[in-house]
Short mmCIF file of C-alpha atoms in Angstrom, two decimals:
data_model
loop_
_atom_site.label_atom_id
_atom_site.label_comp_id
_atom_site.label_asym_id
_atom_site.label_seq_id
_atom_site.Cartn_x
_atom_site.Cartn_y
_atom_site.Cartn_z
CA MET A 1 -24.43 -41.18 -19.90
CA LYS A 2 -25.63 -38.46 -17.58
CA ASN A 3 -24.61 -34.93 -18.58
CA SER A 4 -21.90 -33.27 -16.53
CA PRO A 5 -23.25 -30.78 -13.97
CA LEU A 6 -21.30 -28.14 -15.91
CA SER A 7 -22.35 -29.29 -19.37
CA GLU A 8 -24.00 -25.90 -20.00
CA LEU A 9 -20.77 -24.05 -19.29
CA THR A 10 -19.75 -21.88 -22.25
CA PRO A 11 -16.60 -19.79 -22.83
CA VAL A 12 -18.63 -16.60 -22.49
CA PHE A 13 -20.22 -17.74 -19.23
CA PHE A 14 -16.77 -18.71 -17.93
CA LEU A 15 -15.43 -15.26 -18.83
CA GLN A 16 -18.38 -13.54 -17.19
CA THR A 17 -17.94 -15.53 -13.99
CA PHE A 18 -14.22 -14.88 -13.88
CA ILE A 19 -14.57 -11.12 -14.41
CA LEU A 20 -17.41 -10.78 -11.90
CA GLU A 21 -15.48 -12.71 -9.25
CA LEU A 22 -12.39 -10.63 -9.95
CA MET A 23 -14.43 -7.50 -9.37
CA HIS A 24 -15.86 -8.97 -6.17
CA ALA A 25 -12.36 -9.71 -4.89
CA SER A 26 -11.16 -6.20 -5.69
CA GLU A 27 -14.15 -4.62 -3.95
CA GLN A 28 -12.39 -4.83 -0.60
CA GLN A 29 -9.71 -2.58 -2.05
CA GLY A 30 -12.21 0.18 -2.66
CA GLN A 31 -14.32 1.59 -5.46
CA LYS A 32 -11.58 3.79 -6.90
CA HIS A 33 -9.05 0.98 -7.11
CA CYS A 34 -11.67 -1.33 -8.62
CA GLU A 35 -12.38 1.15 -11.42
CA GLN A 36 -8.68 1.76 -12.03
CA LEU A 37 -8.10 -1.97 -12.34
CA ILE A 38 -10.92 -2.31 -14.89
CA GLU A 39 -9.67 0.68 -16.85
CA HIS A 40 -6.13 -0.67 -16.98
CA ILE A 41 -7.34 -4.10 -18.18
CA ALA A 42 -9.69 -2.57 -20.74
CA LYS A 43 -7.13 -0.20 -22.27
CA THR A 44 -4.58 -2.99 -22.58
CA ALA A 45 -7.18 -5.35 -24.04
CA GLY A 46 -8.34 -2.63 -26.45
CA CYS A 47 -4.82 -2.48 -27.93
CA PHE A 48 -4.97 -6.23 -28.55
CA PHE A 49 -8.45 -6.09 -30.12
CA GLU A 50 -7.40 -3.29 -32.45
CA GLU A 51 -4.24 -5.13 -33.49
CA THR A 52 -6.25 -8.30 -34.18
CA TYR A 53 -8.76 -6.35 -36.27
CA ARG A 54 -5.97 -4.78 -38.31
CA ASP A 55 -4.35 -8.16 -38.94
CA ASN A 56 -7.63 -9.62 -40.18
CA THR A 57 -8.58 -6.63 -42.34
CA HIS A 58 -5.03 -5.72 -43.46
CA LYS A 59 -5.55 -2.08 -42.40
CA ASN A 60 -2.36 -0.32 -41.38
CA GLU A 61 -3.49 3.29 -41.61
CA GLN A 62 -5.56 5.10 -38.99
CA LEU A 63 -9.11 3.75 -38.78
CA ASP A 64 -11.91 5.85 -40.23
CA VAL A 65 -15.31 6.23 -38.56
CA GLU A 66 -16.79 3.28 -40.47
CA SER A 67 -13.95 0.89 -39.59
CA TYR A 68 -13.93 2.03 -35.97
CA THR A 69 -17.67 1.44 -35.68
CA GLU A 70 -17.32 -2.02 -37.18
CA LEU A 71 -14.55 -2.85 -34.71
CA ILE A 72 -16.36 -1.80 -31.51
CA LEU A 73 -19.63 -3.48 -32.53
CA ASP A 74 -17.81 -6.71 -33.37
CA ILE A 75 -16.01 -6.70 -30.00
CA LYS A 76 -19.23 -6.47 -28.02
CA ASN A 77 -21.48 -8.63 -30.20
CA ASN A 78 -18.98 -11.49 -30.45
CA ILE A 79 -18.95 -11.88 -26.66
CA GLY A 80 -22.71 -11.87 -26.22
CA GLY A 81 -23.93 -8.29 -26.56
CA LYS A 82 -26.58 -6.91 -28.90
CA PHE A 83 -25.06 -3.65 -30.03
CA SER A 84 -26.16 -1.70 -33.09
CA LEU A 85 -25.30 1.64 -34.66
CA VAL A 86 -27.67 4.53 -34.05
CA SER A 87 -25.80 7.32 -35.85
CA SER A 88 -22.29 8.34 -36.85
CA ASN A 89 -20.44 11.35 -38.22
CA GLN A 90 -16.98 12.88 -37.91
CA ASP A 91 -17.78 14.28 -34.46
CA CYS A 92 -19.75 11.53 -32.71
CA ILE A 93 -20.61 7.82 -32.99
CA THR A 94 -23.68 6.61 -31.07
CA VAL A 95 -24.40 2.92 -30.43
CA THR A 96 -27.12 1.16 -28.45
CA ASN A 97 -27.33 -2.21 -26.74
CA SER A 98 -30.23 -4.35 -25.51
CA CYS A 99 -28.30 -7.26 -23.95
CA CYS A 100 -25.21 -6.91 -21.74
CA PRO A 101 -22.37 -9.39 -22.43
CA PHE A 102 -21.98 -9.79 -18.67
CA GLY A 103 -25.58 -10.87 -18.17
CA GLU A 104 -28.08 -9.69 -15.59
CA GLN A 105 -25.49 -9.87 -12.81
CA VAL A 106 -23.95 -6.70 -14.18
CA THR A 107 -26.47 -4.75 -12.06
CA ASN A 108 -24.33 -5.72 -9.05
CA PHE A 109 -21.24 -4.25 -10.71
CA PRO A 110 -22.12 -0.97 -12.49
CA GLU A 111 -18.41 -0.08 -12.48
CA LEU A 112 -17.98 -2.63 -15.31
CA CYS A 113 -19.34 0.08 -17.61
CA ARG A 114 -15.86 1.57 -17.22
CA MET A 115 -14.63 -1.41 -19.27
CA THR A 116 -16.82 -0.49 -22.24
CA SER A 117 -15.82 3.16 -21.89
CA SER A 118 -12.10 2.39 -21.79
CA VAL A 119 -12.13 -0.07 -24.70
CA PHE A 120 -14.16 2.27 -26.90
CA GLY A 121 -12.34 5.43 -25.76
CA GLY A 122 -8.80 4.03 -25.95
CA ILE A 123 -9.22 2.78 -29.53
CA ALA A 124 -10.92 6.02 -30.65
CA ALA A 125 -8.20 8.21 -29.09
CA ARG A 126 -5.42 6.30 -30.84
CA ASN A 127 -7.09 6.79 -34.24
CA PHE A 128 -8.75 10.21 -33.93
CA GLY A 129 -6.42 11.86 -31.39
CA TYR A 130 -9.20 12.44 -28.86
CA ALA A 131 -12.29 10.73 -27.44
CA LYS A 132 -14.90 11.29 -24.77
CA VAL A 133 -17.21 8.39 -23.94
CA GLU A 134 -20.62 9.25 -22.51
CA ILE A 135 -22.74 6.36 -21.24
CA LYS A 136 -26.20 7.95 -21.30
CA LYS A 137 -28.09 4.80 -20.35
CA SER A 138 -26.86 1.56 -18.86
CA ILE A 139 -28.29 -1.91 -18.19
CA ALA A 140 -26.00 -1.99 -15.14
CA ARG A 141 -27.91 1.04 -13.78
CA GLN A 142 -31.18 -0.76 -14.60
CA ASP A 143 -32.08 1.57 -17.48
CA GLY A 144 -33.15 -1.42 -19.62
CA LYS A 145 -30.61 -0.69 -22.36
CA CYS A 146 -27.27 0.96 -23.02
CA ASP A 147 -26.82 4.14 -25.04
CA VAL A 148 -23.16 5.04 -25.63
CA CYS A 149 -21.86 8.17 -27.38
CA ILE A 150 -18.21 8.37 -28.47
CA TYR A 151 -17.24 11.98 -29.20
CA THR A 152 -14.13 12.36 -31.39
CA ASN A 153 -14.17 16.15 -31.48
CA PRO A 154 -13.36 18.10 -28.26
CA GLN A 155 -15.68 20.93 -29.29
CA ALA A 156 -18.60 18.55 -29.84
CA ALA A 157 -17.88 16.91 -26.48
CA LYS A 158 -18.16 20.14 -24.50
CA GLY A 159 -21.04 20.11 -22.05
CA HIS A 160 -21.31 16.31 -22.08
CA THR A 161 -20.31 14.14 -19.13
CA GLY A 162 -18.00 11.18 -19.59
CA MET A 163 -14.42 9.92 -19.53
CA GLU A 164 -11.90 11.69 -21.77
CA TYR A 165 -9.09 9.87 -23.58
CA THR A 166 -6.08 11.12 -25.54
CA ASP A 167 -3.61 9.33 -27.76
CA THR A 168 -1.13 8.94 -24.90
CA THR A 169 -0.84 5.50 -23.36
CA PRO A 170 -1.35 5.53 -19.58
CA VAL A 171 -0.22 1.90 -19.42
CA LYS A 172 3.36 3.08 -19.96
CA GLU A 173 3.07 5.56 -17.07
CA ILE A 174 1.89 2.78 -14.77
CA ASN A 175 4.73 0.53 -15.91
CA ASP A 176 7.24 3.34 -15.37
CA ILE A 177 6.13 3.75 -11.74
CA ASN A 178 6.21 -0.02 -11.20
CA GLU A 179 9.72 -0.22 -12.67
CA LEU A 180 10.86 2.71 -10.48
CA GLN A 181 9.41 1.08 -7.37
CA CYS A 182 11.08 -2.20 -8.32
CA ARG A 183 14.48 -0.49 -8.72
CA ILE A 184 14.19 1.24 -5.34
CA GLU A 185 13.03 -1.88 -3.51
CA THR A 186 15.71 -4.03 -5.14
CA LYS A 187 18.44 -1.71 -3.88
CA LEU A 188 16.78 -1.42 -0.47
CA GLN A 189 16.61 -5.19 -0.08
CA ARG A 190 20.14 -5.67 -1.37
CA LEU A 191 21.40 -3.40 1.41
CA TRP A 192 19.13 -5.11 3.94
CA HIS A 193 20.46 -8.57 3.07
CA LYS A 194 24.02 -7.26 3.26
CA GLN A 195 23.45 -5.83 6.73
CA SER A 196 21.07 -8.49 8.08
CA LYS A 197 23.57 -11.22 8.92
CA GLN A 198 23.37 -10.30 12.59
CA ILE A 199 19.67 -9.38 12.53
CA SER A 200 17.00 -11.62 14.05
CA LYS A 201 14.78 -13.54 11.63
CA LYS A 202 11.74 -11.69 12.93
CA TYR A 203 12.78 -8.63 10.92
CA GLN A 204 11.51 -8.47 7.35
CA PRO A 205 13.09 -6.91 4.24
CA PRO A 206 11.95 -3.31 3.66
CA ALA A 207 9.10 -2.69 1.24
CA ILE A 208 7.48 0.50 0.02
CA ILE A 209 3.78 0.55 -0.86
CA ALA A 210 3.11 3.30 -3.41
CA LYS A 211 -0.16 2.84 -5.28
CA SER A 212 -1.42 6.28 -4.29
CA PRO A 213 -0.45 9.32 -6.41
CA MET A 214 1.13 11.05 -3.40
CA MET A 215 3.43 8.13 -2.62
CA GLN A 216 4.29 7.71 -6.29
CA LYS A 217 5.49 11.33 -6.31
CA ILE A 218 7.66 10.49 -3.30
CA LEU A 219 9.24 7.61 -5.27
CA GLN A 220 9.93 9.91 -8.21
CA SER A 221 11.50 12.46 -5.85
CA ILE A 222 13.73 9.77 -4.34
CA GLU A 223 15.13 8.90 -7.76
CA VAL A 224 15.87 12.56 -8.52
CA ILE A 225 17.48 13.61 -5.21
CA ALA A 226 19.25 10.38 -4.20
CA PRO A 227 22.30 10.78 -6.51
CA THR A 228 22.87 14.36 -5.29
CA PRO A 229 24.70 15.44 -2.08
CA ALA A 230 21.75 17.62 -1.02
CA THR A 231 20.57 17.47 2.58
CA VAL A 232 16.99 16.28 2.91
CA LEU A 233 14.27 17.08 5.45
CA ILE A 234 11.51 14.48 5.75
CA GLN A 235 8.33 15.70 7.41
CA GLY A 236 5.36 13.60 8.42
CA GLN A 237 3.27 12.33 11.30
CA THR A 238 4.55 9.64 13.64
CA GLY A 239 4.43 6.19 12.07
CA VAL A 240 4.27 7.18 8.37
CA GLY A 241 7.62 5.56 7.52
CA LYS A 242 10.08 8.45 7.44
CA GLU A 243 13.07 6.22 8.17
CA LEU A 244 12.11 3.86 5.33
CA ILE A 245 12.18 6.80 2.89
CA ALA A 246 15.57 7.88 4.26
CA ARG A 247 16.92 4.35 3.73
CA ALA A 248 15.57 4.37 0.17
CA ILE A 249 17.40 7.64 -0.58
CA HIS A 250 20.61 6.14 0.79
CA ALA A 251 20.12 2.90 -1.16
CA MET A 252 19.65 4.82 -4.43
CA SER A 253 22.67 7.10 -3.83
CA ASP A 254 26.36 6.69 -4.67
CA ARG A 255 26.92 6.23 -0.92
CA HIS A 256 24.96 2.96 -0.77
CA HIS A 257 28.14 0.92 -0.10
CA LYS A 258 28.93 3.09 2.94
CA PRO A 259 27.18 3.10 6.37
CA PHE A 260 23.62 4.29 6.97
CA ILE A 261 23.52 5.42 10.60
CA THR A 262 20.27 6.37 12.29
CA ILE A 263 19.91 8.29 15.53
CA ASN A 264 16.73 9.26 17.34
CA CYS A 265 17.63 12.67 18.75
CA GLY A 266 14.62 12.64 21.05
CA ALA A 267 15.66 9.36 22.72
CA ILE A 268 19.07 10.58 23.90
CA PRO A 269 19.35 12.68 27.10
CA GLU A 270 20.24 16.30 26.40
CA SER A 271 23.48 15.96 28.38
CA LEU A 272 24.68 13.15 26.11
CA ILE A 273 23.48 14.27 22.69
CA GLU A 274 26.69 16.15 21.76
CA THR A 275 29.01 13.31 22.67
CA ALA A 276 26.67 10.89 20.86
CA LEU A 277 26.79 12.95 17.67
CA PHE A 278 30.37 14.24 17.70
CA GLY A 279 32.21 11.82 20.03
CA HIS A 280 34.51 12.70 22.91
CA GLU A 281 38.18 12.50 23.80
CA LYS A 282 39.62 10.45 26.64
CA GLY A 283 39.32 12.42 29.87
CA ALA A 284 36.84 14.92 28.43
CA PHE A 285 34.65 14.38 31.50
CA THR A 286 34.32 12.00 34.42
CA GLY A 287 33.88 8.49 33.09
CA ALA A 288 35.39 9.22 29.66
CA ILE A 289 38.07 6.55 29.96
CA GLU A 290 38.71 6.24 26.23
CA VAL A 291 38.11 7.98 22.91
CA HIS A 292 34.51 7.69 21.72
CA HIS A 293 33.68 7.96 18.03
CA GLY A 294 30.34 9.72 17.54
CA TYR A 295 27.68 9.05 14.95
CA PHE A 296 29.26 11.45 12.46
CA GLU A 297 32.54 9.55 12.44
CA ARG A 298 30.79 6.19 12.25
CA ALA A 299 28.78 7.41 9.24
CA GLU A 300 31.90 8.58 7.36
CA GLY A 301 31.31 8.44 3.62
CA GLY A 302 27.70 7.40 4.13
CA THR A 303 24.42 8.83 5.39
CA LEU A 304 23.42 10.04 8.86
CA PHE A 305 19.68 10.00 9.56
CA LEU A 306 18.70 12.42 12.34
CA ASP A 307 15.19 11.50 13.44
CA GLU A 308 13.26 14.00 15.61
CA ILE A 309 15.83 16.70 14.82
CA ASP A 310 13.48 19.22 16.41
CA SER A 311 14.41 17.85 19.86
CA LEU A 312 18.10 18.90 19.63
CA SER A 313 19.27 21.32 22.29
CA PRO A 314 20.39 24.84 21.26
CA ALA A 315 24.04 23.90 21.83
CA ALA A 316 23.73 20.74 19.71
CA GLN A 317 21.98 22.74 16.98
CA THR A 318 24.88 25.22 16.91
CA ARG A 319 27.51 22.48 16.59
CA LEU A 320 25.44 20.61 13.98
CA LEU A 321 25.20 23.78 11.89
CA ARG A 322 29.00 24.15 11.93
CA VAL A 323 29.53 20.55 10.89
CA ILE A 324 27.13 20.90 7.97
CA GLN A 325 28.66 24.24 6.88
CA GLU A 326 32.33 23.38 7.30
CA ALA A 327 32.26 19.58 6.84
CA GLU A 328 34.44 19.24 9.93
CA LEU A 329 34.04 18.69 13.67
CA GLU A 330 35.83 18.49 16.99
CA ARG A 331 35.11 15.78 19.52
CA VAL A 332 33.89 16.94 22.94
CA GLY A 333 36.98 17.83 24.95
CA GLY A 334 39.17 17.71 21.87
CA LYS A 335 41.24 20.29 20.00
CA GLN A 336 41.87 18.43 16.77
CA THR A 337 39.65 19.30 13.82
CA LEU A 338 38.40 16.26 11.89
CA ALA A 339 37.13 16.41 8.32
CA VAL A 340 33.87 14.52 7.79
CA ASP A 341 32.07 13.45 4.63
CA VAL A 342 28.50 12.65 5.66
CA ARG A 343 25.17 13.24 3.99
CA ILE A 344 22.51 14.51 6.39
CA ILE A 345 18.89 13.37 6.17
CA SER A 346 16.68 14.76 8.92
CA ALA A 347 13.14 13.95 9.97
CA THR A 348 10.52 15.59 12.13
CA ASN A 349 6.84 15.32 12.95
CA GLN A 350 6.78 18.98 14.00
CA ASN A 351 6.35 22.17 12.00
CA LEU A 352 9.87 23.61 12.13
CA GLU A 353 8.68 27.01 10.92
CA ASP A 354 6.51 27.29 14.04
CA LEU A 355 9.44 26.23 16.25
CA ILE A 356 11.60 28.93 14.64
CA LYS A 357 8.99 31.57 15.54
CA GLN A 358 9.12 30.31 19.14
CA ASP A 359 12.95 30.47 19.15
CA LEU A 360 13.12 26.71 19.66
CA PHE A 361 14.91 25.94 16.41
CA ARG A 362 17.68 27.86 14.67
CA ASN A 363 16.60 29.61 11.50
CA ASP A 364 20.02 29.14 9.81
CA LEU A 365 20.08 25.41 10.67
CA TYR A 366 16.60 25.04 9.20
CA TYR A 367 17.79 26.34 5.83
CA ARG A 368 20.80 24.01 5.94
CA VAL A 369 18.79 20.83 6.57
CA ASN A 370 15.87 21.89 4.37
CA VAL A 371 17.57 22.00 0.97
CA VAL A 372 15.08 19.37 -0.21
CA ARG A 373 11.89 18.66 1.72
CA LEU A 374 9.71 15.58 1.39
CA ASN A 375 6.28 15.59 3.01
CA ILE A 376 5.16 12.01 3.66
CA PRO A 377 1.36 11.72 3.58
CA SER A 378 -0.57 10.29 6.50
CA LEU A 379 -2.40 7.00 6.05
CA THR A 380 -5.75 8.77 5.64
CA GLU A 381 -4.27 10.75 2.71
CA ARG A 382 -3.28 7.60 0.82
CA PRO A 383 -6.38 5.34 0.88
CA GLU A 384 -5.28 3.58 -2.34
CA ASP A 385 -2.34 2.09 -0.39
CA LEU A 386 -4.44 0.62 2.42
CA PRO A 387 -5.33 -2.80 0.89
CA TYR A 388 -1.75 -3.36 -0.23
CA LEU A 389 -0.38 -2.40 3.19
CA VAL A 390 -2.88 -4.74 4.85
CA GLN A 391 -1.84 -7.61 2.58
CA LEU A 392 1.87 -6.99 3.15
CA ILE A 393 1.44 -6.83 6.92
CA ILE A 394 -0.67 -10.01 6.95
CA GLN A 395 2.00 -11.88 4.97
CA ARG A 396 4.66 -10.83 7.45
CA LEU A 397 2.53 -11.71 10.47
CA ASN A 398 1.78 -15.12 8.94
CA ASN A 399 5.51 -15.82 8.85
CA ARG A 400 6.00 -14.59 12.40
CA TYR A 401 3.10 -16.47 13.98
CA ASN A 402 2.92 -19.44 11.61
CA LYS A 403 -0.60 -18.47 10.54
CA GLU A 404 -2.38 -18.94 7.19
CA ILE A 405 -4.55 -15.82 6.98
CA GLU A 406 -5.05 -15.00 3.30
CA SER A 407 -7.14 -11.85 3.48
CA VAL A 408 -9.53 -9.76 5.55
CA SER A 409 -13.29 -9.80 5.19
CA ARG A 410 -15.17 -7.02 3.41
CA GLU A 411 -16.47 -5.77 6.77
CA VAL A 412 -12.96 -5.60 8.21
CA MET A 413 -11.69 -3.70 5.17
CA GLN A 414 -14.58 -1.25 5.54
CA LYS A 415 -13.59 -0.67 9.18
CA ILE A 416 -9.98 -0.13 8.15
CA ARG A 417 -11.01 2.42 5.54
CA ALA A 418 -13.35 4.24 7.94
CA TYR A 419 -10.83 4.54 10.80
CA HIS A 420 -8.70 7.71 11.03
CA TRP A 421 -5.37 5.96 12.00
CA PRO A 422 -3.70 8.61 14.16
CA GLY A 423 -0.69 6.29 14.51
CA ASN A 424 -0.52 5.68 10.74
CA VAL A 425 1.24 2.56 9.40
CA ARG A 426 2.71 1.71 12.79
CA GLU A 427 -0.75 1.65 14.37
CA LEU A 428 -2.15 -0.39 11.46
CA GLU A 429 0.57 -3.01 12.03
CA ASN A 430 -0.21 -3.10 15.76
CA ILE A 431 -3.98 -3.49 15.27
CA LEU A 432 -3.61 -6.20 12.62
CA GLU A 433 -1.13 -8.10 14.78
CA ARG A 434 -3.46 -8.03 17.78
CA SER A 435 -6.45 -9.06 15.64
CA MET A 436 -4.55 -11.87 13.91
CA LEU A 437 -3.72 -13.52 17.23
CA PHE A 438 -7.41 -14.27 17.72
CA ALA A 439 -8.22 -15.07 14.09
CA CYS A 440 -8.93 -18.59 12.88
CA GLY A 441 -9.36 -19.88 9.37
CA LYS A 442 -8.01 -18.14 6.29
CA GLU A 443 -9.92 -14.85 6.60
CA MET A 444 -9.69 -12.20 9.30
CA THR A 445 -13.28 -11.38 10.22
CA GLU A 446 -12.74 -9.25 13.35
CA LEU A 447 -10.71 -6.08 13.83
CA ASP A 448 -9.78 -5.12 17.38
CA LEU A 449 -9.65 -1.34 17.12
CA GLU A 450 -10.16 -0.76 20.84
CA HIS A 451 -7.15 -0.84 23.10
CA PRO A 452 -7.48 -3.23 26.04
CA LEU A 453 -7.04 -0.45 28.58
CA GLU A 454 -8.73 2.92 28.15
CA SER A 455 -7.43 5.85 30.16
CA GLY A 456 -9.06 5.90 33.57
CA SER A 457 -10.27 2.31 33.19
CA ALA A 458 -10.80 0.37 36.41
CA VAL A 459 -10.24 -3.05 34.82
CA GLU A 460 -8.01 -5.16 37.03
CA TRP A 461 -5.02 -6.99 35.56
CA LYS A 462 -6.36 -10.35 36.75
CA ASP A 463 -9.67 -9.86 34.94
CA LEU A 464 -7.94 -8.62 31.80
CA LYS A 465 -5.64 -11.64 31.77
CA GLU A 466 -8.51 -14.09 32.27
CA ASN A 467 -10.60 -12.49 29.52
CA THR A 468 -7.68 -12.55 27.09
CA LEU A 469 -6.83 -16.18 27.82
CA ALA A 470 -10.50 -17.17 27.48
CA LYS A 471 -10.69 -15.46 24.09
CA ILE A 472 -7.57 -17.28 22.90
CA GLU A 473 -8.85 -20.62 24.23
CA LYS A 474 -12.20 -20.24 22.50
CA SER A 475 -10.53 -19.30 19.23
CA PHE A 476 -8.19 -22.30 19.43
CA LEU A 477 -11.06 -24.65 20.31
CA GLU A 478 -13.13 -23.49 17.32
CA ALA A 479 -10.13 -23.92 15.03
CA ALA A 480 -9.54 -27.46 16.34
CA LEU A 481 -13.21 -28.38 15.93
CA LYS A 482 -13.14 -27.12 12.36
CA GLN A 483 -9.93 -28.98 11.58
CA HIS A 484 -11.22 -32.28 13.00
CA HIS A 485 -14.81 -31.85 11.75
CA GLY A 486 -16.26 -31.90 15.27
CA ASN A 487 -14.56 -35.16 16.34
CA ILE A 488 -14.28 -34.73 20.13
CA LYS A 489 -11.66 -37.46 20.57
CA SER A 490 -9.37 -35.90 17.97
CA VAL A 491 -9.90 -32.43 19.45
CA SER A 492 -9.09 -33.64 22.98
CA GLU A 493 -5.88 -35.26 21.73
CA ASN A 494 -4.97 -32.10 19.85
CA MET A 495 -5.54 -29.91 22.92
CA GLY A 496 -4.02 -32.37 25.39
CA ILE A 497 -7.12 -32.56 27.59
CA THR A 498 -9.86 -35.15 28.23
CA SER A 499 -12.99 -35.46 26.13
CA ARG A 500 -15.00 -34.51 29.21
CA ALA A 501 -12.99 -31.27 29.47
CA VAL A 502 -13.72 -30.50 25.81
CA TYR A 503 -17.47 -30.88 26.41
CA ALA A 504 -17.17 -28.62 29.45
CA LYS A 505 -15.51 -25.93 27.35
CA LEU A 506 -18.16 -26.27 24.64
CA LYS A 507 -20.75 -25.52 27.30
CA LYS A 508 -18.68 -22.70 28.79
CA TYR A 509 -18.27 -20.89 25.45
CA LYS A 510 -21.74 -21.83 24.16
CA ILE A 511 -20.32 -23.55 21.07
CA ASN A 512 -22.72 -25.72 19.04
CA LEU A 513 -20.90 -28.94 18.10
CA VAL A 514 -23.33 -29.64 15.22
CA ASP A 515 -21.95 -26.60 13.36
CA PHE A 516 -18.57 -28.31 13.01
CA ARG A 517 -19.56 -31.87 12.18
CA THR A 518 -19.36 -33.01 8.56
CA HIS A 519 -22.66 -34.13 7.05
CA ASP A 520 -22.62 -36.81 4.35
#
């Protein structure tokens, strides 16, 4: 019987292939994330290896230098390495290797050396209290061999490069952040589902992406300030998600069962802002035919989110200050004082301190709304979040447009990382949506970063429409050809046109039919 094409497949080769492909997949998320992923896997795996070693050797006490050396050499040599001890003492263990367990392909992934560093360093730190791993030479860097020094004494490690490890377990810190994010999102989505009965299906449950350190600090701040009655000022550029953070604070507070009312102060005409906020009595002005309850009354017991608070008129600022100070208001045209219990969360994309200097914002109001301030980072300040945001947006767009895009190409991810995103998350959503409309297959290979109309452009609407329709038609035609393996009859039936028309379009768009036909 003929051997299977994969008869030479071994467990080690399978592991190597899996790890290398995993690293390839994570490349599009960036070098830093790739290394963090490896380090997390390695530290967790190191705990398992150490536990297994202890079970087999019946050692419950802290490992000495000899036992530690035996453990790390066994780990590497049993998966295909050729490690040996060079020297060891109480301050430093040095090992060398002439054959990488990951094979020659490791030269394409030098970051895998982080795995060796984290396994060796994590185990050493747990047993000696400290470790620094210096990889002096590396097969991955084409040095021909690996020389690894594990320093167990901080004084001996001084002056040497390498990763430092202590006996704390970073895995727990990661889990804590994940659990915190899960708690916040669960409460956010619970509120969303409760309020979404009348909302169109096109809206998606809220989600916070917080893989970057800056956004993780925001999550931790939310948990601390949400249960308090403190007013909060959220600052950040347009499109960073200030309202989402405000909703998260409300969801995590004791007021979560009460209304969350949002008002864009910049979208309401100055003449109407006071009546919008505080309401008005019947007959207060021409056209006031009945009592109007303002946003403060509608938010009773809950949270009022004042977006673009910097755009409030001086008169509205004065009345808002009184409401915050006294917890009471009077409707426009009214004489009755009404007690209100509302938590204020404000947001701005301006520097309020500068507006105060220009006499455009009240100093005393600033101190009232700025009890706690959260600065939301721009998209360029949180590059670790980019791949996760892209994936989340793609999933939502797939549902909206009935697409099956699974990911973006490496080139597209590079473009996303290189772009400065002045419109932040909102602009990223817009660009991905526009690009997805023209995408075919399961991978987005093009990113339309240029807006159709530049300022001062002389492009006529008719030409723009024809170009857009042609692009969509070509994309659809290529998708149909791929689906039907170049069968013109099937494509014509799918598109509802004649076979002759299909051939005409192939010629028009210079599409080679041979590229789509299946070869036996």
